[in-house]
Short mmCIF file of C-alpha atoms in Angstrom, two decimals:
data_model
loop_
_atom_site.label_atom_id
_atom_site.label_comp_id
_atom_site.label_asym_id
_atom_site.label_seq_id
_atom_site.Cartn_x
_atom_site.Cartn_y
_atom_site.Cartn_z
CA MET A 421 37.38 38.82 107.89
CA PRO A 422 37.45 40.76 111.32
CA ARG A 423 34.80 40.27 113.87
CA HIS A 424 32.13 42.77 113.94
CA ALA A 425 29.13 43.65 116.12
CA PRO A 426 25.72 42.23 115.14
CA ALA A 427 23.88 44.59 112.99
CA ALA A 428 20.65 44.19 114.91
CA PRO A 429 20.05 45.95 118.30
CA LEU A 430 20.88 43.86 121.46
CA VAL A 431 18.54 43.28 124.30
CA ARG A 432 19.47 41.45 127.40
CA ALA A 433 17.86 39.14 129.89
CA ALA A 434 19.01 37.79 133.21
CA ILE A 435 18.72 34.02 133.71
CA THR A 436 18.93 33.05 137.39
CA THR A 437 20.07 29.43 137.99
CA PRO A 438 21.42 27.56 140.95
CA HIS A 439 24.87 28.32 139.51
CA GLY A 440 24.36 32.05 139.29
CA THR A 441 22.79 34.65 137.11
CA PHE A 442 23.65 34.51 133.43
CA LEU A 443 23.15 37.39 131.09
CA ALA A 444 21.72 36.42 127.67
CA HIS A 445 21.80 38.92 124.87
CA PHE A 446 19.41 38.66 121.93
CA THR A 447 19.00 40.38 118.55
CA ASP A 448 15.91 39.98 116.29
CA HIS A 449 17.88 37.12 114.77
CA GLY A 450 18.48 35.01 117.87
CA LEU A 451 20.80 34.53 120.98
CA VAL A 452 23.94 36.41 120.18
CA ARG A 453 25.82 36.12 123.43
CA ILE A 454 25.64 34.64 126.94
CA GLY A 455 27.78 35.72 129.82
CA PHE A 456 28.80 33.81 132.81
CA PRO A 457 27.80 34.90 136.30
CA SER A 458 29.73 37.87 137.51
CA GLN A 459 31.55 37.75 140.84
CA SER A 460 29.73 40.92 141.78
CA LYS A 461 26.36 40.82 143.50
CA ARG A 462 24.82 43.69 141.46
CA GLU A 463 21.39 43.02 140.13
CA VAL A 464 20.97 42.66 136.40
CA ARG A 465 17.82 43.94 134.98
CA SER A 466 16.38 42.51 131.80
CA ASP A 467 15.50 44.70 128.92
CA GLU A 468 12.03 44.54 127.29
CA LEU A 469 11.89 41.57 125.03
CA SER A 470 9.82 40.95 121.90
CA GLU A 471 7.39 38.03 121.86
CA LYS A 472 9.85 35.84 119.91
CA GLN A 473 12.78 36.89 122.14
CA GLU A 474 10.68 35.85 125.16
CA ARG A 475 10.25 32.38 123.60
CA TRP A 476 14.01 32.30 122.88
CA LEU A 477 14.62 33.24 126.52
CA LYS A 478 12.48 30.33 127.75
CA LEU A 479 14.45 27.96 125.43
CA THR A 480 17.78 29.36 126.69
CA ARG A 481 16.68 28.89 130.37
CA ALA A 482 15.62 25.29 129.54
CA ALA A 483 18.89 24.62 127.71
CA LEU A 484 20.91 25.89 130.63
CA ALA A 485 18.98 23.51 133.02
CA GLN A 486 19.58 20.62 130.64
CA LEU A 487 23.30 21.55 130.31
CA PHE A 488 23.77 21.65 134.13
CA ALA A 489 22.01 18.34 134.48
CA GLY A 490 24.41 16.90 131.95
CA GLU A 491 21.58 16.19 129.49
CA LYS A 492 21.59 16.53 125.70
CA LEU A 493 20.21 19.90 124.67
CA ARG A 494 16.78 19.29 123.16
CA ASP A 495 15.95 22.63 121.73
CA THR A 496 17.81 25.88 121.62
CA PRO A 497 16.98 29.33 120.45
CA PRO A 498 18.44 30.33 117.02
CA HIS A 499 21.97 31.65 117.28
CA ASP A 500 22.92 34.96 115.76
CA GLU A 501 26.54 34.33 114.82
CA SER A 502 26.85 37.32 112.59
CA ALA A 503 29.68 38.76 114.68
CA GLY A 504 31.88 35.66 113.82
CA THR A 505 34.13 35.19 110.83
CA ASP A 506 33.50 32.36 108.39
CA PHE A 507 36.33 30.43 110.09
CA GLN A 508 34.88 30.98 113.57
CA ARG A 509 31.38 29.95 112.46
CA ALA A 510 32.92 26.78 110.91
CA VAL A 511 34.56 26.02 114.27
CA TRP A 512 31.39 26.72 116.18
CA HIS A 513 29.39 24.46 113.95
CA SER A 514 31.84 21.66 114.52
CA LEU A 515 31.67 22.17 118.26
CA ARG A 516 27.82 21.62 118.16
CA GLN A 517 28.52 18.12 116.79
CA ILE A 518 30.35 17.01 120.01
CA GLN A 519 27.84 15.14 122.12
CA ALA A 520 27.53 15.65 125.90
CA GLY A 521 30.05 13.61 127.77
CA GLN A 522 32.46 13.62 124.84
CA THR A 523 35.50 15.66 124.21
CA ARG A 524 37.66 16.50 121.14
CA THR A 525 41.08 18.07 120.92
CA TYR A 526 41.79 21.37 119.21
CA SER A 527 43.68 19.41 116.48
CA GLN A 528 40.61 17.13 115.90
CA ILE A 529 38.38 20.13 115.30
CA ALA A 530 40.95 21.74 112.99
CA ALA A 531 40.92 18.46 111.01
CA ALA A 532 37.19 18.25 111.13
CA ILE A 533 36.81 21.64 109.41
CA GLY A 534 39.42 20.82 106.77
CA ARG A 535 42.11 23.02 108.29
CA PRO A 536 44.45 20.57 110.11
CA ARG A 537 47.21 23.16 110.56
CA ALA A 538 44.91 25.73 112.10
CA VAL A 539 44.98 24.31 115.66
CA ARG A 540 45.85 27.61 117.40
CA ALA A 541 43.20 29.36 115.28
CA VAL A 542 40.66 26.80 116.51
CA GLY A 543 41.68 27.69 120.08
CA THR A 544 41.19 31.39 119.36
CA ALA A 545 37.81 30.69 117.75
CA CYS A 546 36.70 28.73 120.84
CA GLY A 547 37.83 31.67 123.01
CA ALA A 548 35.73 34.11 120.84
CA ASN A 549 32.72 31.84 121.02
CA PRO A 550 30.06 34.23 122.31
CA ILE A 551 27.61 31.44 123.35
CA PRO A 552 30.00 29.16 125.29
CA LEU A 553 27.45 27.10 127.07
CA LEU A 554 25.14 26.29 124.10
CA ILE A 555 28.05 26.05 121.62
CA PRO A 556 29.96 23.69 123.71
CA CYS A 557 33.53 24.79 123.52
CA HIS A 558 34.07 23.32 127.10
CA ARG A 559 34.21 19.99 125.24
CA VAL A 560 37.41 20.91 123.43
CA VAL A 561 40.59 20.03 125.27
CA ALA A 562 44.34 20.43 124.57
CA ALA A 563 46.22 17.19 123.65
CA ASN A 564 48.10 17.49 126.91
CA GLY A 565 45.26 18.60 129.28
CA LEU A 566 42.19 20.74 129.63
CA GLY A 567 43.22 23.77 127.71
CA GLY A 568 41.47 26.99 128.22
CA PHE A 569 37.87 28.21 128.56
CA SER A 570 36.30 31.67 128.41
CA GLY A 571 34.43 31.02 131.57
CA GLY A 572 37.46 29.83 133.33
CA LEU A 573 38.79 26.33 134.03
CA ALA A 574 36.54 25.93 137.13
CA TRP A 575 33.55 26.26 134.81
CA LYS A 576 35.07 23.83 132.28
CA LYS A 577 35.67 21.28 134.96
CA ARG A 578 32.25 21.72 136.33
CA LEU A 579 30.45 21.32 133.01
CA LEU A 580 32.50 18.21 131.93
CA ALA A 581 31.94 16.68 135.36
CA ALA A 582 28.18 17.19 135.04
CA GLU A 583 28.12 15.59 131.65
CA ALA A 584 30.34 12.69 132.80
CA ALA A 585 28.13 12.10 135.86
CA ALA A 586 24.97 12.07 133.76
CA LEU A 587 26.46 9.56 131.29
CA LYS A 588 27.37 7.20 134.15
CA THR A 589 23.85 7.50 135.61
CA ARG A 590 22.27 6.72 132.18
CA SER A 591 24.65 3.83 131.61
CA ALA A 592 23.94 2.43 135.13
CA ARG A 593 20.17 2.52 134.27
CA ARG A 594 20.59 0.35 131.19
#
């Protein structure tokens, strides 16, 4: 089944972090997309959000802070994955099972969803992930190295390093 746009209207909200301003897109069903900071310095204005979208924005902001601290995500807004195919949603579900500080290969994800020969398709689904920070495709690596990442390899390395550092800190405290 081809990807399609979400049926519900999109509203957007800027989330300013020490790592740049991310752009979150919401429908009435949840967070549908989050974009990495642009290289441009243009200001991004937020649309008017409903009360529930405001709550989801707060959850998204908190989740980004947790992610950059290498912490386990405690609570995230509902995800509107209606633009994904059944296969993509299966991959994205599998990605959410990978704990912070851990990685899986594309072939491990393919096996986990019962499609062991669909390794390249898993990579494509990771690249199509519209919520790449909260659906952690940065934790999926190639068998011979990092692989790709929709936000770029610098972001993938940054996110994996933050998670690894947080794990070391937690281990040292024990």
